[in-house]
Coordinates of N, CA, C and O in Angstrom, one line a residue:
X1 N 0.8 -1.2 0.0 CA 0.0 0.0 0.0 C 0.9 1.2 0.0 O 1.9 1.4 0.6
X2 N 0.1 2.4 -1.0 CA 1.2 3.7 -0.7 C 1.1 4.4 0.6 O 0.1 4.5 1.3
X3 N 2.5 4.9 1.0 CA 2.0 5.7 1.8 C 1.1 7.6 1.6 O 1.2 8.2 0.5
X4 N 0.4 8.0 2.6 CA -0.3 9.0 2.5 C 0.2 9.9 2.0 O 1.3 10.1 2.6
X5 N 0.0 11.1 0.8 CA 0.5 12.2 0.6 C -0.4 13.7 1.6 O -1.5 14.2 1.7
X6 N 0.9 13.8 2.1 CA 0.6 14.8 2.9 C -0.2 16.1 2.1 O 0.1 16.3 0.9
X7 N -1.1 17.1 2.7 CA -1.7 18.1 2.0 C -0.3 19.3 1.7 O 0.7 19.5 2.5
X8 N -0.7 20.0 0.4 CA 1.0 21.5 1.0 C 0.7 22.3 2.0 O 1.6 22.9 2.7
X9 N -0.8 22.2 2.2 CA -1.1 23.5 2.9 C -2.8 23.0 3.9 O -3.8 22.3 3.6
X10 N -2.6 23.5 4.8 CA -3.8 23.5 5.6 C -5.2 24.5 5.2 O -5.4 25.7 5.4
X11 N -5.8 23.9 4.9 CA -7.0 25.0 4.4 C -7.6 25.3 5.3 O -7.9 24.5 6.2
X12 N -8.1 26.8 5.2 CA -8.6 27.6 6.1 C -10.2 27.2 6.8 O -11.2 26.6 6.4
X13 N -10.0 27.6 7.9 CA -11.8 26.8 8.3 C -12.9 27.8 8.0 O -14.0 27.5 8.1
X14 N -12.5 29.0 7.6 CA -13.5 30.1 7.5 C -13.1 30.7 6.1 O -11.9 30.9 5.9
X15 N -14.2 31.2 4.9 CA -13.6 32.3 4.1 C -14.1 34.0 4.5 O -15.0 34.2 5.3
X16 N -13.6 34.6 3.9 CA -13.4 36.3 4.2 C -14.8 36.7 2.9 O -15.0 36.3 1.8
X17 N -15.4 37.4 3.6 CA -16.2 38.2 2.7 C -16.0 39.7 2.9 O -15.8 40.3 3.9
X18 N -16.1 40.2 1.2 CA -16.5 42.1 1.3 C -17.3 42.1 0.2 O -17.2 41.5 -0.8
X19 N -18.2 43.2 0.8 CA -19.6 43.8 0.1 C -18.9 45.0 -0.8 O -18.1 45.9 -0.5
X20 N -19.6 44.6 -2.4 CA -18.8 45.9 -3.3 C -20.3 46.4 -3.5 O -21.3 45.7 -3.3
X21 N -20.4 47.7 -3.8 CA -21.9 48.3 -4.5 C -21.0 49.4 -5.5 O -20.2 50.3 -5.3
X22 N -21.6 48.7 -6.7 CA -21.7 49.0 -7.9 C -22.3 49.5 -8.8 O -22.9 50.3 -8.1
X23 N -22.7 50.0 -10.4 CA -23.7 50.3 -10.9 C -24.1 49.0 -12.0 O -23.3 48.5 -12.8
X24 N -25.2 48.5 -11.8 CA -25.7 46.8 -12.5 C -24.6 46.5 -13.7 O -23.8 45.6 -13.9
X25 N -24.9 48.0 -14.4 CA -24.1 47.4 -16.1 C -22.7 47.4 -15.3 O -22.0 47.9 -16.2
X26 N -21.7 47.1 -14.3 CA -20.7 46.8 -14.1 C -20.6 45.6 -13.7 O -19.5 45.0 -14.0
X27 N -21.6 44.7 -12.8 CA -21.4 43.2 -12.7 C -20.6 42.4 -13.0 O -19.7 41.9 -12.4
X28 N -21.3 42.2 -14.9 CA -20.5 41.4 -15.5 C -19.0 41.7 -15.9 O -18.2 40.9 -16.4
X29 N -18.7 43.0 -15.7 CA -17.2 43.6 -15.5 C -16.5 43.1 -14.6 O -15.5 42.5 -14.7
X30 N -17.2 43.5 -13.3 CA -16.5 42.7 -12.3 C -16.4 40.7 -12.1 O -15.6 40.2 -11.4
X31 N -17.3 40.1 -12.7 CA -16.7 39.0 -12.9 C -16.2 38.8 -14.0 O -15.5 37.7 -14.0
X32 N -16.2 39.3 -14.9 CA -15.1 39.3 -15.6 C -13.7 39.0 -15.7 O -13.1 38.1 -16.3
X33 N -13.2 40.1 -14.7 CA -12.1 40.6 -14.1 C -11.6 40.1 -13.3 O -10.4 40.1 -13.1
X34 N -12.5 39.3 -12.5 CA -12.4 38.0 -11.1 C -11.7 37.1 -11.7 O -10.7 36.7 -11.1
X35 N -12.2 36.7 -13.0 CA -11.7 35.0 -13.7 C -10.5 35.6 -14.3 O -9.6 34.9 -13.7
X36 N -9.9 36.4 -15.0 CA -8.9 36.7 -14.9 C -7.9 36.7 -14.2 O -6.8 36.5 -14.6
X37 N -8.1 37.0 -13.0 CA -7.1 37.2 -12.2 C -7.3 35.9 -11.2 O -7.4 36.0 -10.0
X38 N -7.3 34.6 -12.1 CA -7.6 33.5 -11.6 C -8.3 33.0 -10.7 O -7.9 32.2 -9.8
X39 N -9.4 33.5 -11.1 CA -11.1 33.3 -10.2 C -10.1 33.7 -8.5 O -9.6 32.9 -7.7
X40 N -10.0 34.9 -8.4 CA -9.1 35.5 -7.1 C -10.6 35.1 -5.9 O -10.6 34.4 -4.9
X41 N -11.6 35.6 -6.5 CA -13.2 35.5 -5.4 C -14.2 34.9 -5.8 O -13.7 34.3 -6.8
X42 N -14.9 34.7 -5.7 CA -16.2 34.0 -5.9 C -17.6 35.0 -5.7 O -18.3 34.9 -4.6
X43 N -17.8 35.9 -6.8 CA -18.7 36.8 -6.8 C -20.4 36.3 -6.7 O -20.8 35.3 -7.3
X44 N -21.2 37.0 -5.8 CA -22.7 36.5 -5.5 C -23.4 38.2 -5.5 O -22.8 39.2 -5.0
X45 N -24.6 38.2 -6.3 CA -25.0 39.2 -6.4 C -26.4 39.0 -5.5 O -27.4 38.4 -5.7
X46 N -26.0 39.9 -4.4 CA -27.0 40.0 -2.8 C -28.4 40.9 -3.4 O -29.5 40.7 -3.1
X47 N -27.9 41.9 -4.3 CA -28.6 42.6 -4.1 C -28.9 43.4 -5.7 O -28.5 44.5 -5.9
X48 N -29.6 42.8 -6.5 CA -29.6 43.4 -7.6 C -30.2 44.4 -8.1 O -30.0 44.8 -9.2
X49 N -31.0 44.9 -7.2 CA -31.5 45.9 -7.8 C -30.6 47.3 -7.2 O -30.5 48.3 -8.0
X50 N -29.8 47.3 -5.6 CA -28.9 48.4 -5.3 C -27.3 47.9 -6.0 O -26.2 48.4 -5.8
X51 N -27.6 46.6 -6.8 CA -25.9 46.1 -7.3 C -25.3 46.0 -6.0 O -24.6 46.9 -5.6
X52 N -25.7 44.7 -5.1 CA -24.2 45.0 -4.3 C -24.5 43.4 -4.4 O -25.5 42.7 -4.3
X53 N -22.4 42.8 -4.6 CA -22.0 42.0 -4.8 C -20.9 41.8 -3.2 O -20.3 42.5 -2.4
X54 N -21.3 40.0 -3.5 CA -20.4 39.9 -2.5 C -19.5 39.1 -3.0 O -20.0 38.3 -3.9
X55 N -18.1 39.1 -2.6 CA -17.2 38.5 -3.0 C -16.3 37.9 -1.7 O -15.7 38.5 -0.8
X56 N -16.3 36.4 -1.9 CA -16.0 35.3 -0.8 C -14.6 34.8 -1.3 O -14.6 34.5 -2.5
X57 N -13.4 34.7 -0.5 CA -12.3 34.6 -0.9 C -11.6 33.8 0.1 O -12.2 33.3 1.1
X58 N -10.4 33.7 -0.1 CA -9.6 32.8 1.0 C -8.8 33.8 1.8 O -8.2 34.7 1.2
X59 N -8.8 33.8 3.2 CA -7.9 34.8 3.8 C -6.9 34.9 3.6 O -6.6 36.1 3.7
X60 N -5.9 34.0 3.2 CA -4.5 34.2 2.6 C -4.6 34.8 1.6 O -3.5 35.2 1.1
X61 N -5.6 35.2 0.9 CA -6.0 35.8 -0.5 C -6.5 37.3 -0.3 O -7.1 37.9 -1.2
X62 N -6.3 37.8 1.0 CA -7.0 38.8 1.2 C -6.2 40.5 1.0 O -6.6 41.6 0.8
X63 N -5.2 39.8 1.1 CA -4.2 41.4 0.5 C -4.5 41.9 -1.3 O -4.6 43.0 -1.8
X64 N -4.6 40.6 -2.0 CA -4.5 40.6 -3.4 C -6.4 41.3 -3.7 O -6.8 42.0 -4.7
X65 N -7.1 40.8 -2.9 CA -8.4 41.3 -3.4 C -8.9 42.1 -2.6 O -10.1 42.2 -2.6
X66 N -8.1 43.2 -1.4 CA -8.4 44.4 -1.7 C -7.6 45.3 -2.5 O -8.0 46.5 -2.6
X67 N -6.5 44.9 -3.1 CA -5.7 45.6 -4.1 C -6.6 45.6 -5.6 O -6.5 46.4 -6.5
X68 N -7.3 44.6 -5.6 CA -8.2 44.3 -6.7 C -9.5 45.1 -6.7 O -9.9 45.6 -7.7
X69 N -10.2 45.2 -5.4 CA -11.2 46.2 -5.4 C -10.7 47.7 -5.1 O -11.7 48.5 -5.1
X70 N -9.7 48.2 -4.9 CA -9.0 49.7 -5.2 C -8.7 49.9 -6.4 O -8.9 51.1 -6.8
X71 N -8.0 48.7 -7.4 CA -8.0 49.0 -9.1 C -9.2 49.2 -9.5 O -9.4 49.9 -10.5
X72 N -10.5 48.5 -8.7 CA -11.4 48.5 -9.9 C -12.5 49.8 -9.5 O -13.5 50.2 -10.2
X73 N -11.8 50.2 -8.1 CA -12.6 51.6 -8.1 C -11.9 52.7 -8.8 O -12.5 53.7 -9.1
X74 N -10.5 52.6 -9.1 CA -9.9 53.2 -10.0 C -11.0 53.1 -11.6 O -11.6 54.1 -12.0
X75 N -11.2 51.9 -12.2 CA -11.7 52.1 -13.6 C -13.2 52.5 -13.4 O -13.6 53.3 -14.2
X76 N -14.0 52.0 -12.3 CA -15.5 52.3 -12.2 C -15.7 53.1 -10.7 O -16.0 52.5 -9.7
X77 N -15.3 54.6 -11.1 CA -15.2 55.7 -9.5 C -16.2 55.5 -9.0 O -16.2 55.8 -7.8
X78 N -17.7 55.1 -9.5 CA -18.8 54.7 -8.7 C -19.2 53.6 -7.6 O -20.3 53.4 -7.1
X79 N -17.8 52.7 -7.5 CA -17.6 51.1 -6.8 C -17.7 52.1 -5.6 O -17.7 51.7 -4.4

């Protein structure tokens, strides 16, 4: 019998959420942009009619997606 391959890393017991509010026609921008940057979050739209999106991530992932949501208030100043 083989022996067990150990995991690389210990996965987290909890993921990190932040609420973005948006304007609708930017949504599909923002996932867009998500899968690009190698599905960084996992976008859920709470709230469609005020556009607010939540985006659920890994805490070790959490420096890179708020640098991701300050670029993207850079392109859409209304985030």
């Amino acid at each position: 019998m083989k022996p067990r391959r150990h995991r690389p890393y210990a996965p987290p017991g909890a993921s990190d959420r932040i609420y973005v509010r948006l304007e609708s026609r930017h949504i599909a921008l923002l996932k867009f942009l998500l899968e690009a940057e190698d599905n960084l979050a996992l976008p859920t739209v709470v709230d469609r009619f005020a556009a607010v999106v939540r985006l659920i991530f890994s805490p070790e992932a959490a420096p890179r997606v708020e640098a991701f949501v300050r670029d993207l208030t850079d392109m859409c100043p209304e985030t």
